[in-house]
Short mmCIF file of C-alpha atoms in Angstrom, two decimals:
data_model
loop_
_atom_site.label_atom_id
_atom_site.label_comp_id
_atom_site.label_asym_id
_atom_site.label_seq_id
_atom_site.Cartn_x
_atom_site.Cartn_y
_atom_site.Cartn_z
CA UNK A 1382 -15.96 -3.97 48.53
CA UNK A 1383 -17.24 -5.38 45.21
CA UNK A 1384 -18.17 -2.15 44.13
CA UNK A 1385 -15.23 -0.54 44.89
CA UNK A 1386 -12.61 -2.34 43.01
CA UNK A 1387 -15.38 -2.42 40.20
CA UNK A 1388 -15.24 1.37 40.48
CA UNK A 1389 -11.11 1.89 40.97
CA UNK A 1390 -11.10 -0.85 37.97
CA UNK A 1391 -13.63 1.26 35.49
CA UNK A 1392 -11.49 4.59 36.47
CA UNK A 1393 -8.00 2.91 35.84
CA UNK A 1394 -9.69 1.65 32.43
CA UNK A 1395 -10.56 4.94 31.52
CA UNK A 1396 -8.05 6.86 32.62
CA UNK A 1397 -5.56 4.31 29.84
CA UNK A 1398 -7.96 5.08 27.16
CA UNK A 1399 -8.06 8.92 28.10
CA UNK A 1400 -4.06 8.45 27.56
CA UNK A 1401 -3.95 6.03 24.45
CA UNK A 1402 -6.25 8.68 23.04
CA UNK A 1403 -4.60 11.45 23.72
CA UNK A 1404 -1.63 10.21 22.47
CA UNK A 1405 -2.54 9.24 19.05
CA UNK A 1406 -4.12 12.94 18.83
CA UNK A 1407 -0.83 14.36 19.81
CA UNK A 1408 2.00 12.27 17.38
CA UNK A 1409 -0.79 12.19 15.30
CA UNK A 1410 0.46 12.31 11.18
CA UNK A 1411 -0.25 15.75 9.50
CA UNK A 1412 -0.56 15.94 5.85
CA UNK A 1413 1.47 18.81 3.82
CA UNK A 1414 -0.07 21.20 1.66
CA UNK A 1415 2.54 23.25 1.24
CA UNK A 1416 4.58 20.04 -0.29
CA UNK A 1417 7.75 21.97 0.96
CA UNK A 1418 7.91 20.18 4.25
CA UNK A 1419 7.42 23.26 6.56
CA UNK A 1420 5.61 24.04 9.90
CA UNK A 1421 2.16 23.36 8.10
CA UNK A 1422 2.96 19.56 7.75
CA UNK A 1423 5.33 19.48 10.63
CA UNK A 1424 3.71 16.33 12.78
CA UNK A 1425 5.15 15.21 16.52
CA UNK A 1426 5.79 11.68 15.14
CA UNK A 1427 9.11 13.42 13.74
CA UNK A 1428 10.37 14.55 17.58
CA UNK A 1429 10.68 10.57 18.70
CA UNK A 1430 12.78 7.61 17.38
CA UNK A 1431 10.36 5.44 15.30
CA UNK A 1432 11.84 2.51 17.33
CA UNK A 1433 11.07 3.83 20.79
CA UNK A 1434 7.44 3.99 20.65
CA UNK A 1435 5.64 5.65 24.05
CA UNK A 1436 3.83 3.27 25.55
CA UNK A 1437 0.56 5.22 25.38
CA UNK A 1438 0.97 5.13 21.73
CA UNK A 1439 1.74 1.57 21.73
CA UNK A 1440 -2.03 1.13 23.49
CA UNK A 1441 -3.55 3.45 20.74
CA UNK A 1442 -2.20 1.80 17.75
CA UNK A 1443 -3.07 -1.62 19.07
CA UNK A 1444 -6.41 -1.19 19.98
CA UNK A 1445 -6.90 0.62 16.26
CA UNK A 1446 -5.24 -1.79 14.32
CA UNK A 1447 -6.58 -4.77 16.10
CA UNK A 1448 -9.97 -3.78 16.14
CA UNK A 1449 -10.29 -2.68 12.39
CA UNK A 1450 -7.93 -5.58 11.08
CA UNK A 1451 -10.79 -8.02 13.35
CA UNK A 1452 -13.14 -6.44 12.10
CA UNK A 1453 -12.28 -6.51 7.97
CA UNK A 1454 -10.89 -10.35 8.20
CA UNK A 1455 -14.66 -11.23 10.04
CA UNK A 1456 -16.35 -9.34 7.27
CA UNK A 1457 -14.13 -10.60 4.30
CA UNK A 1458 -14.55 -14.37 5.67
CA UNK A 1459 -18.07 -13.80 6.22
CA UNK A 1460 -18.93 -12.58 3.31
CA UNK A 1461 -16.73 -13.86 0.84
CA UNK A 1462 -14.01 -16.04 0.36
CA UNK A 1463 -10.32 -16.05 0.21
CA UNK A 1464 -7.88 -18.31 -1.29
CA UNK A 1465 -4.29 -18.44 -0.61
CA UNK A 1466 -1.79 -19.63 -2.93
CA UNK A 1467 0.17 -21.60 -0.13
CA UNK A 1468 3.20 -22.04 -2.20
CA UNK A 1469 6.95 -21.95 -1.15
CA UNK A 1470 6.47 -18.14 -1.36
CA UNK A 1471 3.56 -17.89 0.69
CA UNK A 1472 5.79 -20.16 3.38
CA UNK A 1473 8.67 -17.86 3.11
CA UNK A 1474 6.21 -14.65 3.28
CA UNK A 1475 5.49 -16.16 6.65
CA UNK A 1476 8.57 -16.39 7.78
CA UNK A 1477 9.43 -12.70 6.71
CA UNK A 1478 6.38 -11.28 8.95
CA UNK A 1479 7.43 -12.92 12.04
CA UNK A 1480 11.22 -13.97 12.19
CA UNK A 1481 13.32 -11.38 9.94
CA UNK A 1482 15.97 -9.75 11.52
CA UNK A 1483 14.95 -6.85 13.89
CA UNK A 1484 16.34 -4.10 12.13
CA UNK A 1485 15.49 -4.91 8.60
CA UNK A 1486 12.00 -3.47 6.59
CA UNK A 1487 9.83 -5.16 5.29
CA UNK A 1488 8.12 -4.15 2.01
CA UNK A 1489 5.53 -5.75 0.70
CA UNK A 1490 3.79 -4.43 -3.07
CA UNK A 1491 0.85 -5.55 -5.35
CA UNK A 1492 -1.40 -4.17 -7.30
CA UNK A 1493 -4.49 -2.12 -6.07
CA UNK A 1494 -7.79 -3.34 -7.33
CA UNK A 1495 -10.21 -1.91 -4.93
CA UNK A 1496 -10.49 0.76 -2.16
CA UNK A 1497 -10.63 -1.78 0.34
CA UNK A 1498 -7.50 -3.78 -0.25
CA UNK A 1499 -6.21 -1.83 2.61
CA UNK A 1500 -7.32 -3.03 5.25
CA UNK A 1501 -9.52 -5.35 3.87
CA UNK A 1502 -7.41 -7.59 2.08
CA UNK A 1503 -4.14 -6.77 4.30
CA UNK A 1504 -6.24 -7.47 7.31
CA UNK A 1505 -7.37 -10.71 5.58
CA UNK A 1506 -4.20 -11.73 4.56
CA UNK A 1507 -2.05 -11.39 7.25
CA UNK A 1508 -1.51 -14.19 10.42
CA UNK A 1509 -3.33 -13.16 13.39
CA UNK A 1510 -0.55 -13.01 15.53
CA UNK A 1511 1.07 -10.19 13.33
CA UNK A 1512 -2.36 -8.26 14.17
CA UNK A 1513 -2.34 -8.57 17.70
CA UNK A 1514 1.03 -7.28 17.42
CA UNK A 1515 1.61 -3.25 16.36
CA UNK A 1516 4.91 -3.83 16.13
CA UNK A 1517 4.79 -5.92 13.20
CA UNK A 1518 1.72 -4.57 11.61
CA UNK A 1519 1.85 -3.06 8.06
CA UNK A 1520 2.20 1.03 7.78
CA UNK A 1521 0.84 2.39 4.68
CA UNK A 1522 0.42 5.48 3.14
CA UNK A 1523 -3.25 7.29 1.58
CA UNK A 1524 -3.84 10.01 -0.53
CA UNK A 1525 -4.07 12.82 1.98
CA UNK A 1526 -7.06 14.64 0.41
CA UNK A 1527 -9.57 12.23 1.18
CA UNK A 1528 -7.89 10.15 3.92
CA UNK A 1529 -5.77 13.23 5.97
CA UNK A 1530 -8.78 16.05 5.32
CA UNK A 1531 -7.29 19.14 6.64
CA UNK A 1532 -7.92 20.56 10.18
CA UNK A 1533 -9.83 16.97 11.14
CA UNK A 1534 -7.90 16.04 14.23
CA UNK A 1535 -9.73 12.69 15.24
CA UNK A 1536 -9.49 11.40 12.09
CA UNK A 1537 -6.03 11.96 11.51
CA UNK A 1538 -5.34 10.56 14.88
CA UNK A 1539 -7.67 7.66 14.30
CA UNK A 1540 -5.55 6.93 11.09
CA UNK A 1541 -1.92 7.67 12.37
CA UNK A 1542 -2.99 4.76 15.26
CA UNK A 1543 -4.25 2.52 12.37
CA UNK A 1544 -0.20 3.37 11.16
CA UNK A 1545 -1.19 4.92 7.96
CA UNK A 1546 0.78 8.04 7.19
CA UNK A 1547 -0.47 11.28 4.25
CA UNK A 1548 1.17 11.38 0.83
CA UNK A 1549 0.56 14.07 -1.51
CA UNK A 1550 -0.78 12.28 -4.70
CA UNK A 1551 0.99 13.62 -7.34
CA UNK A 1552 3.82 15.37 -5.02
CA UNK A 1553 6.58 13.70 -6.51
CA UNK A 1554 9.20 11.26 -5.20
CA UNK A 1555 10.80 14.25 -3.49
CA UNK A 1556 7.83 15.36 -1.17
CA UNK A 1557 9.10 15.30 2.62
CA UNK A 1558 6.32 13.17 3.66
CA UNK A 1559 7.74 10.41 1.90
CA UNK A 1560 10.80 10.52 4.53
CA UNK A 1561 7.86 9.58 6.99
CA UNK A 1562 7.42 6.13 5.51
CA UNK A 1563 11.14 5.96 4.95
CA UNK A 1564 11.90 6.38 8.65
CA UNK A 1565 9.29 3.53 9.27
CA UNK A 1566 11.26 0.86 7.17
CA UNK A 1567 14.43 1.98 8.78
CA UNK A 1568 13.11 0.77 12.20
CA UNK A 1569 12.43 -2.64 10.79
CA UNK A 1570 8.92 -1.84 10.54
CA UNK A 1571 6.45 -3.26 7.49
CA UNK A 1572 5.59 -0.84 4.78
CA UNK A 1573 3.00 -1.95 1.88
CA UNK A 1574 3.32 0.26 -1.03
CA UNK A 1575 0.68 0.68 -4.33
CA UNK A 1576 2.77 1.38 -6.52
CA UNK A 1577 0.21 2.23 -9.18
CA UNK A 1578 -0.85 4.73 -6.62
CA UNK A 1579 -4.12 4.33 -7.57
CA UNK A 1580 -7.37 1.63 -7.62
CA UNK A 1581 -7.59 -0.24 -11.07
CA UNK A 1582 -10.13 -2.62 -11.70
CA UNK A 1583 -9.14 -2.99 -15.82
CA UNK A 1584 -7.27 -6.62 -14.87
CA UNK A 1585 -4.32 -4.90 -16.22
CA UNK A 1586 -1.41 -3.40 -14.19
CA UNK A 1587 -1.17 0.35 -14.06
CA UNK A 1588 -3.78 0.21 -17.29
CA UNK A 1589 -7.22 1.85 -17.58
CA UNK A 1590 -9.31 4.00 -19.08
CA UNK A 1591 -8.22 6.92 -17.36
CA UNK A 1592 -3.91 5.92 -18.25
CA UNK A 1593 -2.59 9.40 -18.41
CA UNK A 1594 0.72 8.22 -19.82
CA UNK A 1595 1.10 7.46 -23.49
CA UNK A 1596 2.10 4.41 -25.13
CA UNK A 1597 5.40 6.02 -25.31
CA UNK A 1598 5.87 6.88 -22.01
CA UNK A 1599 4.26 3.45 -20.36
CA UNK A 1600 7.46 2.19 -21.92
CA UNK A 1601 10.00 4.59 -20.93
CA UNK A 1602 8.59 5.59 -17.75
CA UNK A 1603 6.81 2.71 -16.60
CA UNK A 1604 3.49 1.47 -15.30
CA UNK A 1605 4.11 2.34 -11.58
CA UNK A 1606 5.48 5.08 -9.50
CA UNK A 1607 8.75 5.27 -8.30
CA UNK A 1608 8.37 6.26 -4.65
CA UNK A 1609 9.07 2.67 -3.50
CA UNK A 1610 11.92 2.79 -6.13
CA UNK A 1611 13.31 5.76 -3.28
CA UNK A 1612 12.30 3.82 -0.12
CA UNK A 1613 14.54 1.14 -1.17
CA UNK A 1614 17.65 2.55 -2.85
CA UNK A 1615 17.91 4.66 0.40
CA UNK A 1616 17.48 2.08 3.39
CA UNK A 1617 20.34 1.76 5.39
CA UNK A 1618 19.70 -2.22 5.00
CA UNK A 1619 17.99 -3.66 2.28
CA UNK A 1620 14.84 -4.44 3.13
CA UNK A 1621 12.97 -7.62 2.04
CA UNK A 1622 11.03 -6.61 -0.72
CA UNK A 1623 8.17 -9.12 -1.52
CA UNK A 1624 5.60 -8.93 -4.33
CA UNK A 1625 2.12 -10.26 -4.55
CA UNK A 1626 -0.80 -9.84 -6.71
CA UNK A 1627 -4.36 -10.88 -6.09
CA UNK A 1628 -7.96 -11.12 -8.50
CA UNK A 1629 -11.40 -10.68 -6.99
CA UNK A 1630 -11.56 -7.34 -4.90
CA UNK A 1631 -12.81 -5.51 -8.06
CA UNK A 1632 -16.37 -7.91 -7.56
CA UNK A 1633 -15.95 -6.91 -3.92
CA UNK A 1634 -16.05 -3.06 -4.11
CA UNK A 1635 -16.53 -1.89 -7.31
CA UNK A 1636 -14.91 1.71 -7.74
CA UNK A 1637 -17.37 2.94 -10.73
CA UNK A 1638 -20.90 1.14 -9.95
CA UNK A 1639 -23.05 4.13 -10.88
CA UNK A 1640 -23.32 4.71 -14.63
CA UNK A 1641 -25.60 7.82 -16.27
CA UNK A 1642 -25.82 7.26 -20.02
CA UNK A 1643 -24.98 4.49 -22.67
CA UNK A 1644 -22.45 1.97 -20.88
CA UNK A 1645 -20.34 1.87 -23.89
CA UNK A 1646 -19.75 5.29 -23.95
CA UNK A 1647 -15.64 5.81 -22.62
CA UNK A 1648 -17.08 9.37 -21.53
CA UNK A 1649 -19.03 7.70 -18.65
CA UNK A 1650 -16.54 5.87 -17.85
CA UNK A 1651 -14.90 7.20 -13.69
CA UNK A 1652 -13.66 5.44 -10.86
CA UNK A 1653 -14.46 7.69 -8.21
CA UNK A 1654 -18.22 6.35 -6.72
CA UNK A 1655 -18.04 3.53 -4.10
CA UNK A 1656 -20.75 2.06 -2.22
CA UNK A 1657 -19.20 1.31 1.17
CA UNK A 1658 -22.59 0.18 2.09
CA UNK A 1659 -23.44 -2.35 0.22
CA UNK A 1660 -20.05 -4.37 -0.75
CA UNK A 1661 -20.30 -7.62 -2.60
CA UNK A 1662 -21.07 -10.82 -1.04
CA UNK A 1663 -20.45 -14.39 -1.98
CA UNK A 1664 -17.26 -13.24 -3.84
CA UNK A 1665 -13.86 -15.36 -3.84
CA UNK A 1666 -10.35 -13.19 -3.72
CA UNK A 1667 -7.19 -15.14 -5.13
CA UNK A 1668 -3.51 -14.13 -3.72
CA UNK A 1669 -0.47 -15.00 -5.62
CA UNK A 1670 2.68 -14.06 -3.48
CA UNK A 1671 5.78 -14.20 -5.30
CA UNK A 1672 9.85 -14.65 -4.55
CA UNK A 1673 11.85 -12.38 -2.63
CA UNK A 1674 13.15 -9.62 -4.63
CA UNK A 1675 16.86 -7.94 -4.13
CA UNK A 1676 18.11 -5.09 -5.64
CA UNK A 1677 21.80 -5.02 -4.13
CA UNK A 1678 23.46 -5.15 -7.54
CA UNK A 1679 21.21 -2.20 -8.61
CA UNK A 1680 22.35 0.37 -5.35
CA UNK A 1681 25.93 -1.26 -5.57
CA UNK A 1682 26.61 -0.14 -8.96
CA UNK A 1683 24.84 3.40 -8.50
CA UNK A 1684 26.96 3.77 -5.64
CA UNK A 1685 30.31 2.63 -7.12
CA UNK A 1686 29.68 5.17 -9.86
CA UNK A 1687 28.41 8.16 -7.85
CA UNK A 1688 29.16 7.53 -4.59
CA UNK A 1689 27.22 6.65 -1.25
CA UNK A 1690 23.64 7.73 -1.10
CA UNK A 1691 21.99 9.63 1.68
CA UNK A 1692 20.36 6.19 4.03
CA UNK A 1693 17.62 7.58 6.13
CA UNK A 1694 17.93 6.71 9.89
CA UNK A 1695 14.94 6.06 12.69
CA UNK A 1696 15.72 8.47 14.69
CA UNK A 1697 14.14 11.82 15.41
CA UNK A 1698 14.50 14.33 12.34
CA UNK A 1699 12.37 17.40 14.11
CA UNK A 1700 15.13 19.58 15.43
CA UNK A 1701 16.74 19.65 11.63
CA UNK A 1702 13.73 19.30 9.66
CA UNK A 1703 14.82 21.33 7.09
CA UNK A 1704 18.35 19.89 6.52
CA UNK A 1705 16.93 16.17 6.29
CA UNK A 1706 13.80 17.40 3.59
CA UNK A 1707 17.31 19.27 1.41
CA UNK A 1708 19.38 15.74 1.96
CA UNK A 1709 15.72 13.74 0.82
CA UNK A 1710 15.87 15.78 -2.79
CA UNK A 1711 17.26 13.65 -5.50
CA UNK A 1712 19.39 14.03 -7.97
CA UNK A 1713 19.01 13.01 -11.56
CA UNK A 1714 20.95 9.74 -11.70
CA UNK A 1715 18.88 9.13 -8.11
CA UNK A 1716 15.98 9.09 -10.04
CA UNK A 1717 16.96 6.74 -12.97
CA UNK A 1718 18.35 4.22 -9.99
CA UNK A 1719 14.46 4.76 -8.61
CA UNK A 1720 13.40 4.00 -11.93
CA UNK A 1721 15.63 0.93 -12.35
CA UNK A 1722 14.12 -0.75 -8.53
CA UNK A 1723 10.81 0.02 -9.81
CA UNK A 1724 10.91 -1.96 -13.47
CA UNK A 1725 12.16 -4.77 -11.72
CA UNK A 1726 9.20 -4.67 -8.87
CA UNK A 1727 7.00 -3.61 -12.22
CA UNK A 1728 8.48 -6.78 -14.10
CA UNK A 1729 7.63 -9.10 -10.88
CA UNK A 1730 4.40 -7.84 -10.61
CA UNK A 1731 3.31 -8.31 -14.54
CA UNK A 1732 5.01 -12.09 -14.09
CA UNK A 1733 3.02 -12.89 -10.93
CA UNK A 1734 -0.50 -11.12 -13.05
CA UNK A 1735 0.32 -13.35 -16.33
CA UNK A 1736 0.97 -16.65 -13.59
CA UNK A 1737 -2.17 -15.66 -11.83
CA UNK A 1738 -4.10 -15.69 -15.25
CA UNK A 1739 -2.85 -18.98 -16.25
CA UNK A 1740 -3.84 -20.28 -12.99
CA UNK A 1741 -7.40 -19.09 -13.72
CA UNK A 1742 -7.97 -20.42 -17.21
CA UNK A 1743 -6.25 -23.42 -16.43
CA UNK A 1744 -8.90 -24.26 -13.41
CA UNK A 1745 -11.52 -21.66 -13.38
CA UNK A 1746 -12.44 -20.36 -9.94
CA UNK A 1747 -16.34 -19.81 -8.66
CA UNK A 1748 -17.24 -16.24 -8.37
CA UNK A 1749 -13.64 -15.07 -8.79
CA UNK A 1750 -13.73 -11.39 -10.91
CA UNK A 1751 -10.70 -10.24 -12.85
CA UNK A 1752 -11.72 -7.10 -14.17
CA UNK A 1753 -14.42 -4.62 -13.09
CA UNK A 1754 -16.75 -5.35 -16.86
CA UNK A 1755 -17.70 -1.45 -16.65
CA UNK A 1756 -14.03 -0.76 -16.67
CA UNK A 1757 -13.03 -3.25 -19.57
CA UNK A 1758 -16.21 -1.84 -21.52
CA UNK A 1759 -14.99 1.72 -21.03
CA UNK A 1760 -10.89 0.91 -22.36
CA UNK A 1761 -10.49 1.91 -25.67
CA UNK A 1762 -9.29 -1.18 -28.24
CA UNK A 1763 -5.71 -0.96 -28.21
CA UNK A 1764 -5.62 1.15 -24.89
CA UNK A 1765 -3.80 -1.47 -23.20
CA UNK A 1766 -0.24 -1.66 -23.82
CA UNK A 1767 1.39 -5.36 -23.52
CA UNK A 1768 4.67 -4.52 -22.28
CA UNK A 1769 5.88 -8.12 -21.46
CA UNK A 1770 5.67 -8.85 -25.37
CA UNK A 1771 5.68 -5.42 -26.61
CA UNK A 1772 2.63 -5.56 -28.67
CA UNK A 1773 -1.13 -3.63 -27.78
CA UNK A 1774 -3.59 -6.07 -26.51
CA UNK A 1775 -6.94 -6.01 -25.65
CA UNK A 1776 -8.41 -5.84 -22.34
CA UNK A 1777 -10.68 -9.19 -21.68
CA UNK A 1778 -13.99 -8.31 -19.26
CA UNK A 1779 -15.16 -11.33 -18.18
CA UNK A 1780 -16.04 -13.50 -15.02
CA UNK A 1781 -14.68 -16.83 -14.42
CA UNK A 1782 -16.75 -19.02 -12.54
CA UNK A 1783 -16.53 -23.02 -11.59
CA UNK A 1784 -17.64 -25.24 -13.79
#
C-alpha cells in the first residue's frame, strides 16, 4: 500500500512538472528580428490576458523564479555582504511591493553596474515573501542576442518563466516588443527597467569609456534611454515609479577582468568578458532607494495640448497584432514627453549617486567598490560629463574600505 501511493504520488508529481514545463515552452517570449513586430516575433504570451495567468504557467514561473531568486540571495549573503539603507524610502519601497493597489505597476529603476544585478541583486534585495510569490515578482527585460538566442526553445522558456521578456538593443522606443513589458505594468505587475541599457562599472551614470554620445548630446539627449520614459507616459494608471541606486556589484562581477596590453592604454579598454565562475567574494553592496517619483503634471500637460495618448491595456493583443504595434509608434511630441519622464528619473538617479557618495566619504565602508579601477583607468580626462553642475569632471577609481 506504501508503495502504491508512493508510486500514484511520484506520477501525479511528474505529470505537474510535465505540464508547468510544457507550458512555459508554449507562452514562452520570442525575440524579434525583424523589429517590425511580425509572425517571426509573434509569441503565445500575446493570445492571453496578462492578468489571467494559466495555472500551469503559474507553477512554471514559480518554481523558476523561486529557485533562481533562492539561489542568488544564498550566494550573495554567502559570499558577500549587503547593506540596506533602511530609510523612510526603503519603508515605503516595502509597502509598494506588497500592499499597492491591485491594478497599479510598479516600476522600479537604478543604475546597472554588473551583469548580475539581475537577479543577483533583485533577488537579494527583495522580501522573501515577494519571491515566493510570481505574482508580485519583478519582470524585466534582456538584450535578446545573448539572453533570447534564436531558435533555443528551453532557454527562452526557461527565461519567459523567470518573467524576463527580449528587447532589441538598439531597436528604438518604438520596437513592438516593448508593448510586451507595457502590457505587464498594465496588469499591476512589477517591471525593473536599466535605463542605461547597459552594465557600467565607471561610478558614473550612463558614463564610460565606451559613451557613444557626445558632450553635446549627453546634454540634450540625456544619459539614459527613454523606453521607460514610454512605459510610463502610456499606462492607463500611473504606476509607482521608484528609483534606487546601489555601489559594490562592479567588485562582485567585474565586466572587463581580462586585459592584453598596457592597462593604461583606452584601446584595451571593453566590457564584454565576465567570469561567471569565479565572482568576487568578501565584497559589501550598498542600496540607496529613493522617494516616489510622479510624473502626472508631465502626461497632464502633454495631453491637454495634444490630446489623450494611446494607454496600453492587459488584455490579449494577438488577434490585432498589427493594429496595436501601428497605435505603439510615436509621434514626435510623444517622444519629447518620453524624454521629459526620463530627465526627471535621470535627475533622481544622479541625486541618489551624489547622496550615495557622500554617504561613503563621510563613513567609509569595508570592501565596498565604486568603480571597476580598469574602467576609471581606461576614461579619458574630461570624458565624464558633470551634468548636475555642468562642468567635465574626472572619474575617481578608487576603493573605499573601513578604517
Amino acid at each position: 500500500g506504501g508503495l502504491m501511493i508512493l508510486g500514484v504520488t511520484a506520477l501525479v508529481y511528474t505529470g505537474v512538472l510535465a505540464l508547468a514545463v510544457q507550458s512555459a515552452i508554449y507562452y514562452r517570449p520570442v525575440p524579434d528580428y525583424t523589429g517590425v513586430g511580425g509572425e517571426a516575433g509573434m509569441t503565445r504570451m500575446r493570445e492571453m490576458s496578462v492578468d489571467r495567468v494559466p495555472v500551469p504557467l503559474q507553477l512554471a514561473r514559480f518554481m523558476a523564479v523561486s529557485f533562481i531568486s533562492v539561489l542568488c540571495r544564498v550566494l550573495m549573503g554567502w559570499r558577500n555582504r549587503l547593506e540596506l539603507v533602511q530609510d523612510a524610502n526603503y519603508k515605503a519601497m516595502l509597502e509598494y511591493w506588497r500592499r499597492r493597489p491591485r491594478d497599479t505597476g510598479l516600476i522600479t529603476v537604478s543604475n546597472h553596474a554588473s551583469s548580475m544585478d539581475d537577479p543577483g541583486l533583485l533577488a537579494a534585495i527583495t522580501p522573501v515573501d515577494v519571491i515566493l510569490s510570481p505574482g508580485r515578482m519583478r519582470w524585466t527585460v534582456a538584450t535578446q542576442d545573448l539572453v533570447f538566442p534564436e531558435g533555443k526553445t528551453w532557454i527562452q522558456a526557461f527565461m519567459g518563466a523567470g518573467q524576463t521578456l527580449p528587447i532589441w538593443r538598439g531597436g528604438g522606443v518604438d520596437q513592438p516588443l516593448l508593448l510586451d513589458m507595457a502590457r505587464q505594468i498594465a496588469a499591476g505587475n512589477w517591471a525593473h527597467i536599466f535605463p542605461e541599457a547597459r552594465v557600467v562599472q565607471s561610478g558614473e551614470l550612463g558614463q564610460d569609456p565606451i559613451t557613444k554620445r557626445s558632450e553635446d548630446e549627453l546634454r540634450r539627449i540625456g544619459l539614459l534611454k527613454w523606453g521607460v520614459g514610454k512605459l510610463i507616459a502610456h499606462a492607463q494608471v500611473e504606476p509607482y515609479v521608484v528609483p534606487f541606486y546601489h555601489f559594490g556589484m562592479a567588485g562582485i562581477l567585474p565586466q572587463h577582468n581580462v586585459w592584453r596590453g598596457d592597462m593604461s592604454d583606452p584601446k584595451n579598454y571593453h566590457n564584454l568578458v565576465v567570469n561567471w565562475l569565479n565572482p568576487g567574494k568578501g565584497m559589501t553592496v550598498k542600496v540607496w532607494f529613493g522617494e516616489r517619483l510622479y510624473f502626472d503634471d508631465l502626461v497632464g500637460e502633454h495631453e491637454a495640448k495634444h490630446g489623450p495618448l494611446n494607454k496600453i491595456s492587459a488584455g490579449p493583443v494577438a488577434s490585432d497584432w498589427q493594429e496595436q504595434v501601428e497605435k505603439w509608434k510615436s509621434s514626435d511630441t510623444d517622444r519629447q514627453l518620453y524624454h521629459d519622464i526620463t530627465n526627471r528619473i535621470q535627475d533622481a538617479l544622479l541625486a541618489l549617486e551624489a547622496r550615495a557618495k557622500s554617504d561613503v566619504a563621510a563613513k567609509p565602508v569595508d570592501k565596498l567598490i565604486l568603480a571597476c579601477p580598469r574602467c576609471t583607468v581606461a576614461t579619458p580626462k574630461g570624458k565624464i560629463v558633470n551634468l548636475r553642475t555642468g562642468n567635465a569632471t574626472r572619474a575617481k577609481p578608487y576603493v573605499r574600505r573601513g578604517p
